[in-house]
mmCIF file of C-alpha atoms in Angstrom:
data_model
loop_
_atom_site.group_PDB
_atom_site.id
_atom_site.type_symbol
_atom_site.label_atom_id
_atom_site.label_comp_id
_atom_site.label_asym_id
_atom_site.label_seq_id
_atom_site.Cartn_x
_atom_site.Cartn_y
_atom_site.Cartn_z
ATOM 1 C CA UNK A 1 6.928 1.910 22.000
ATOM 2 C CA UNK A 2 10.621 1.877 23.104
ATOM 3 C CA UNK A 3 12.912 -0.559 22.224
ATOM 4 C CA UNK A 4 11.266 -3.877 20.153
ATOM 5 C CA UNK A 5 12.655 -7.649 20.282
ATOM 6 C CA UNK A 6 9.650 -9.333 18.724
ATOM 7 C CA UNK A 7 7.869 -9.443 15.491
ATOM 8 C CA UNK A 8 6.894 -6.446 13.864
ATOM 9 C CA UNK A 9 4.628 -5.588 10.864
ATOM 10 C CA UNK A 10 4.958 -3.014 7.979
ATOM 11 C CA UNK A 11 1.508 -2.520 7.312
ATOM 12 C CA UNK A 12 0.789 -1.381 3.407
ATOM 13 C CA UNK A 13 -1.696 2.203 3.655
ATOM 14 C CA UNK A 14 -3.702 2.307 0.139
ATOM 15 C CA UNK A 15 -5.635 -1.194 -1.067
ATOM 16 C CA UNK A 16 -4.459 -2.434 2.809
ATOM 17 C CA UNK A 17 -5.618 -0.922 6.038
ATOM 18 C CA UNK A 18 -7.086 2.386 3.810
ATOM 19 C CA UNK A 19 -9.780 0.327 1.875
ATOM 20 C CA UNK A 20 -10.204 3.032 -0.873
ATOM 21 C CA UNK A 21 -10.959 0.696 -3.985
ATOM 22 C CA UNK A 22 -13.656 2.844 -5.006
ATOM 23 C CA UNK A 23 -11.654 5.921 -4.975
ATOM 24 C CA UNK A 24 -8.874 4.341 -6.926
ATOM 25 C CA UNK A 25 -11.275 2.911 -9.906
ATOM 26 C CA UNK A 26 -13.195 6.736 -9.284
ATOM 27 C CA UNK A 27 -9.935 8.623 -9.665
ATOM 28 C CA UNK A 28 -8.445 6.450 -12.483
ATOM 29 C CA UNK A 29 -11.615 6.493 -14.582
ATOM 30 C CA UNK A 30 -12.243 10.091 -14.240
ATOM 31 C CA UNK A 31 -8.140 10.840 -14.867
ATOM 32 C CA UNK A 32 -8.931 8.560 -18.120
ATOM 33 C CA UNK A 33 -12.136 10.554 -19.465
ATOM 34 C CA UNK A 34 -9.674 13.678 -19.318
ATOM 35 C CA UNK A 35 -6.603 11.685 -20.789
ATOM 36 C CA UNK A 36 -8.840 10.310 -24.221
ATOM 37 C CA UNK A 37 -9.045 7.114 -22.826
ATOM 38 C CA UNK A 38 -11.976 3.902 -22.233
ATOM 39 C CA UNK A 39 -13.071 3.638 -18.402
ATOM 40 C CA UNK A 40 -12.055 0.251 -17.242
ATOM 41 C CA UNK A 41 -13.573 -1.698 -14.444
ATOM 42 C CA UNK A 42 -12.255 -2.614 -11.050
ATOM 43 C CA UNK A 43 -11.948 -6.285 -12.006
ATOM 44 C CA UNK A 44 -9.971 -5.105 -15.206
ATOM 45 C CA UNK A 45 -7.876 -2.712 -13.159
ATOM 46 C CA UNK A 46 -7.026 -5.944 -10.306
ATOM 47 C CA UNK A 47 -5.983 -7.727 -13.304
ATOM 48 C CA UNK A 48 -3.906 -5.363 -14.954
ATOM 49 C CA UNK A 49 -2.228 -2.716 -12.607
ATOM 50 C CA UNK A 50 1.260 -3.279 -11.920
ATOM 51 C CA UNK A 51 4.135 -1.574 -10.217
ATOM 52 C CA UNK A 52 6.314 0.935 -11.572
ATOM 53 C CA UNK A 53 2.651 1.797 -11.748
ATOM 54 C CA UNK A 54 3.480 3.385 -15.947
ATOM 55 C CA UNK A 55 3.323 -0.201 -16.691
ATOM 56 C CA UNK A 56 -0.235 -0.535 -15.841
ATOM 57 C CA UNK A 57 -0.244 2.316 -18.779
ATOM 58 C CA UNK A 58 1.097 0.381 -21.130
ATOM 59 C CA UNK A 59 -1.069 -2.667 -20.538
ATOM 60 C CA UNK A 60 -4.059 -0.548 -21.336
ATOM 61 C CA UNK A 61 -2.637 1.850 -24.334
ATOM 62 C CA UNK A 62 -0.104 -0.677 -25.942
ATOM 63 C CA UNK A 63 3.045 1.348 -25.329
ATOM 64 C CA UNK A 64 4.481 3.483 -22.158
ATOM 65 C CA UNK A 65 3.687 7.061 -21.810
ATOM 66 C CA UNK A 66 6.575 9.045 -22.410
ATOM 67 C CA UNK A 67 8.021 11.231 -18.506
ATOM 68 C CA UNK A 68 6.146 13.997 -20.252
ATOM 69 C CA UNK A 69 2.665 11.767 -20.262
ATOM 70 C CA UNK A 70 3.169 10.179 -17.402
ATOM 71 C CA UNK A 71 3.508 13.730 -15.747
ATOM 72 C CA UNK A 72 0.000 14.583 -17.175
ATOM 73 C CA UNK A 73 -1.383 11.087 -15.951
ATOM 74 C CA UNK A 74 -0.080 10.893 -12.477
ATOM 75 C CA UNK A 75 -1.330 14.629 -11.621
ATOM 76 C CA UNK A 76 -4.408 14.170 -13.059
ATOM 77 C CA UNK A 77 -5.204 10.849 -11.328
ATOM 78 C CA UNK A 78 -4.098 12.557 -7.748
ATOM 79 C CA UNK A 79 -6.577 14.925 -8.109
ATOM 80 C CA UNK A 80 -9.471 13.406 -8.866
ATOM 81 C CA UNK A 81 -8.610 10.656 -6.201
ATOM 82 C CA UNK A 82 -7.949 13.561 -3.137
ATOM 83 C CA UNK A 83 -12.394 14.260 -3.896
ATOM 84 C CA UNK A 84 -12.943 10.443 -3.893
ATOM 85 C CA UNK A 85 -11.204 9.216 -1.019
ATOM 86 C CA UNK A 86 -13.528 11.196 1.444
ATOM 87 C CA UNK A 87 -15.893 8.941 0.603
ATOM 88 C CA UNK A 88 -13.557 5.773 1.885
ATOM 89 C CA UNK A 89 -12.587 4.288 5.754
ATOM 90 C CA UNK A 90 -10.631 1.873 7.301
ATOM 91 C CA UNK A 91 -10.900 -1.375 5.875
ATOM 92 C CA UNK A 92 -13.276 -3.830 7.904
ATOM 93 C CA UNK A 93 -11.688 -5.001 11.608
ATOM 94 C CA UNK A 94 -8.097 -2.732 11.652
ATOM 95 C CA UNK A 95 -8.861 -0.934 14.444
ATOM 96 C CA UNK A 96 -9.384 -4.212 16.364
ATOM 97 C CA UNK A 97 -5.961 -5.870 14.601
ATOM 98 C CA UNK A 98 -3.737 -2.826 15.234
ATOM 99 C CA UNK A 99 -4.832 -2.695 18.764
ATOM 100 C CA UNK A 100 -4.483 -6.077 19.506
ATOM 101 C CA UNK A 101 -0.934 -6.476 18.038
ATOM 102 C CA UNK A 102 -0.170 -3.954 19.934
ATOM 103 C CA UNK A 103 -1.569 -4.723 23.504
ATOM 104 C CA UNK A 104 0.159 -7.776 22.599
ATOM 105 C CA UNK A 105 3.963 -6.006 23.240
ATOM 106 C CA UNK A 106 4.237 -6.113 19.260
ATOM 107 C CA UNK A 107 5.606 -3.291 17.143
ATOM 108 C CA UNK A 108 4.172 -2.045 13.686
ATOM 109 C CA UNK A 109 4.711 1.015 11.389
ATOM 110 C CA UNK A 110 3.721 1.920 7.682
ATOM 111 C CA UNK A 111 5.298 2.085 4.914
ATOM 112 C CA UNK A 112 3.094 3.713 1.099
ATOM 113 C CA UNK A 113 3.867 4.890 -1.698
ATOM 114 C CA UNK A 114 1.316 7.346 -1.298
ATOM 115 C CA UNK A 115 2.935 11.305 -0.531
ATOM 116 C CA UNK A 116 4.217 11.405 2.606
ATOM 117 C CA UNK A 117 2.506 14.899 3.287
ATOM 118 C CA UNK A 118 -1.227 13.518 2.445
ATOM 119 C CA UNK A 119 -0.424 10.065 4.766
ATOM 120 C CA UNK A 120 0.743 10.719 8.153
ATOM 121 C CA UNK A 121 -2.586 13.717 8.293
ATOM 122 C CA UNK A 122 -4.827 11.021 6.729
ATOM 123 C CA UNK A 123 -3.723 8.117 8.844
ATOM 124 C CA UNK A 124 -3.933 10.567 12.458
ATOM 125 C CA UNK A 125 -7.775 11.402 11.514
ATOM 126 C CA UNK A 126 -7.959 7.553 11.881
ATOM 127 C CA UNK A 127 -7.052 7.674 15.526
ATOM 128 C CA UNK A 128 -4.800 5.156 14.689
ATOM 129 C CA UNK A 129 -1.656 7.129 14.620
ATOM 130 C CA UNK A 130 0.159 5.851 18.185
ATOM 131 C CA UNK A 131 -0.410 2.126 16.797
ATOM 132 C CA UNK A 132 2.685 2.915 14.610
ATOM 133 C CA UNK A 133 6.409 3.414 15.792
ATOM 134 C CA UNK A 134 7.300 4.914 11.987
ATOM 135 C CA UNK A 135 4.272 6.263 9.233
ATOM 136 C CA UNK A 136 6.695 6.487 6.232
ATOM 137 C CA UNK A 137 4.859 7.923 2.771
ATOM 138 C CA UNK A 138 6.657 8.428 -1.069
ATOM 139 C CA UNK A 139 9.348 11.231 -0.567
ATOM 140 C CA UNK A 140 9.832 12.360 -4.639
ATOM 141 C CA UNK A 141 7.878 11.461 -7.518
ATOM 142 C CA UNK A 142 5.444 8.375 -7.633
ATOM 143 C CA UNK A 143 5.488 5.835 -10.101
ATOM 144 C CA UNK A 144 8.577 3.792 -8.872
ATOM 145 C CA UNK A 145 9.121 0.586 -6.905
ATOM 146 C CA UNK A 146 8.694 0.665 -2.781
ATOM 147 C CA UNK A 147 12.318 -1.425 -2.856
ATOM 148 C CA UNK A 148 14.051 1.167 -1.911
ATOM 149 C CA UNK A 149 11.377 3.176 0.204
ATOM 150 C CA UNK A 150 12.056 -0.138 2.504
ATOM 151 C CA UNK A 151 15.250 -0.193 2.893
ATOM 152 C CA UNK A 152 15.322 3.580 4.297
ATOM 153 C CA UNK A 153 12.452 2.645 6.329
ATOM 154 C CA UNK A 154 13.558 -0.877 8.098
ATOM 155 C CA UNK A 155 17.115 1.444 8.314
ATOM 156 C CA UNK A 156 14.753 3.865 10.749
ATOM 157 C CA UNK A 157 13.263 0.903 12.482
ATOM 158 C CA UNK A 158 16.857 -0.301 13.447
ATOM 159 C CA UNK A 159 17.358 2.397 15.372
ATOM 160 C CA UNK A 160 14.122 1.069 17.699
ATOM 161 C CA UNK A 161 15.447 -2.710 17.544
ATOM 162 C CA UNK A 162 13.084 -3.961 15.089
ATOM 163 C CA UNK A 163 15.309 -6.995 13.004
ATOM 164 C CA UNK A 164 14.451 -7.646 9.198
ATOM 165 C CA UNK A 165 14.189 -11.507 9.843
ATOM 166 C CA UNK A 166 11.159 -10.515 12.280
ATOM 167 C CA UNK A 167 9.394 -8.272 9.871
ATOM 168 C CA UNK A 168 6.451 -9.104 7.580
ATOM 169 C CA UNK A 169 5.403 -6.735 5.147
ATOM 170 C CA UNK A 170 1.655 -6.688 4.984
ATOM 171 C CA UNK A 171 0.592 -5.429 1.622
ATOM 172 C CA UNK A 172 -2.169 -5.348 -1.731
ATOM 173 C CA UNK A 173 0.358 -6.125 -4.149
ATOM 174 C CA UNK A 174 3.054 -7.888 -5.921
ATOM 175 C CA UNK A 175 6.001 -5.123 -5.291
ATOM 176 C CA UNK A 176 5.652 -4.970 -1.117
ATOM 177 C CA UNK A 177 6.727 -8.591 -1.768
ATOM 178 C CA UNK A 178 9.263 -7.458 -3.870
ATOM 179 C CA UNK A 179 10.435 -5.044 -1.359
ATOM 180 C CA UNK A 180 10.193 -7.233 1.440
ATOM 181 C CA UNK A 181 12.516 -9.759 0.135
ATOM 182 C CA UNK A 182 15.212 -6.409 -0.801
ATOM 183 C CA UNK A 183 15.740 -6.402 3.182
ATOM 184 C CA UNK A 184 15.186 -9.953 3.750
ATOM 185 C CA UNK A 185 11.565 -9.092 5.173
ATOM 186 C CA UNK A 186 8.713 -12.006 4.633
ATOM 187 C CA UNK A 187 5.691 -10.631 3.083
ATOM 188 C CA UNK A 188 1.413 -11.783 3.570
ATOM 189 C CA UNK A 189 0.022 -10.574 0.810
ATOM 190 C CA UNK A 190 -4.237 -9.564 0.840
ATOM 191 C CA UNK A 191 -6.704 -10.450 -1.821
ATOM 192 C CA UNK A 192 -9.098 -7.230 -0.650
ATOM 193 C CA UNK A 193 -6.680 -4.401 -2.724
ATOM 194 C CA UNK A 194 -5.335 -3.468 -5.815
ATOM 195 C CA UNK A 195 -4.394 -6.580 -7.544
ATOM 196 C CA UNK A 196 -6.866 -9.804 -8.148
ATOM 197 C CA UNK A 197 -5.625 -13.248 -6.044
ATOM 198 C CA UNK A 198 -4.371 -14.621 -9.057
ATOM 199 C CA UNK A 199 -1.528 -11.974 -10.085
ATOM 200 C CA UNK A 200 -0.774 -12.301 -5.983
ATOM 201 C CA UNK A 201 0.040 -15.786 -6.276
ATOM 202 C CA UNK A 202 2.866 -15.504 -7.995
ATOM 203 C CA UNK A 203 4.639 -14.011 -5.844
ATOM 204 C CA UNK A 204 5.632 -16.942 -3.967
ATOM 205 C CA UNK A 205 4.592 -15.196 -0.377
ATOM 206 C CA UNK A 206 1.190 -16.872 1.388
ATOM 207 C CA UNK A 207 -1.808 -15.023 0.190
ATOM 208 C CA UNK A 208 -4.841 -14.528 2.469
ATOM 209 C CA UNK A 209 -8.373 -12.640 1.915
ATOM 210 C CA UNK A 210 -8.486 -10.890 5.137
ATOM 211 C CA UNK A 211 -6.550 -9.197 7.383
ATOM 212 C CA UNK A 212 -7.840 -11.133 10.323
ATOM 213 C CA UNK A 213 -6.021 -13.852 7.930
ATOM 214 C CA UNK A 214 -2.327 -11.798 7.293
ATOM 215 C CA UNK A 215 -1.729 -10.387 11.222
ATOM 216 C CA UNK A 216 -2.440 -14.268 12.108
ATOM 217 C CA UNK A 217 0.210 -15.330 8.921
ATOM 218 C CA UNK A 218 2.274 -13.034 10.152
ATOM 219 C CA UNK A 219 2.802 -13.973 13.428
ATOM 220 C CA UNK A 220 3.556 -17.710 12.122
ATOM 221 C CA UNK A 221 6.516 -16.083 10.213
ATOM 222 C CA UNK A 222 8.054 -14.395 12.831
ATOM 223 C CA UNK A 223 7.897 -16.017 15.307
#
């Protein structure tokens, strides 16, 4: 896309561009069954889920998992998630929204806490890779916050002229807003993913019910 001088969106992937709620709850309950935990509903998941993820397990079980327990939980979840995600697709209207933002001369990227080596081919398979300046997934262990990853992402984007003050993060988790604030960007949170509206509204940023509304809000915030 060359050097950028206008508004930029940093998109989250899971629960935002990629509508994988069914895979998330399916993998969570499959993992819970292996670990001797009771299954939960999507509504319970969206009400309780938080980052860092070990805190989510603390809410469910009453205590933080040990490092060894977390390693088993995380590996078990991801093994089941890969099996479930094949039945999931992009959120409604994503292809058109990405193309429209790009055709208006604006730039966009993806920053996800999903593993980088799994994320990139998945985005490519949906045929949307060319819309993005960068696609960055998590490098290193899972379970932490997106904030430090956002620092590195924006540092790389700065080489293409992207400015934090004109950048808006669109995601489905309060942690997306925290990560945006960490680098001086703005955020819009979307209710279609892993968090309930009630849990998102405490983040102090705009909360919307559709990605079309999110893009319109991003355009306003970055003007």
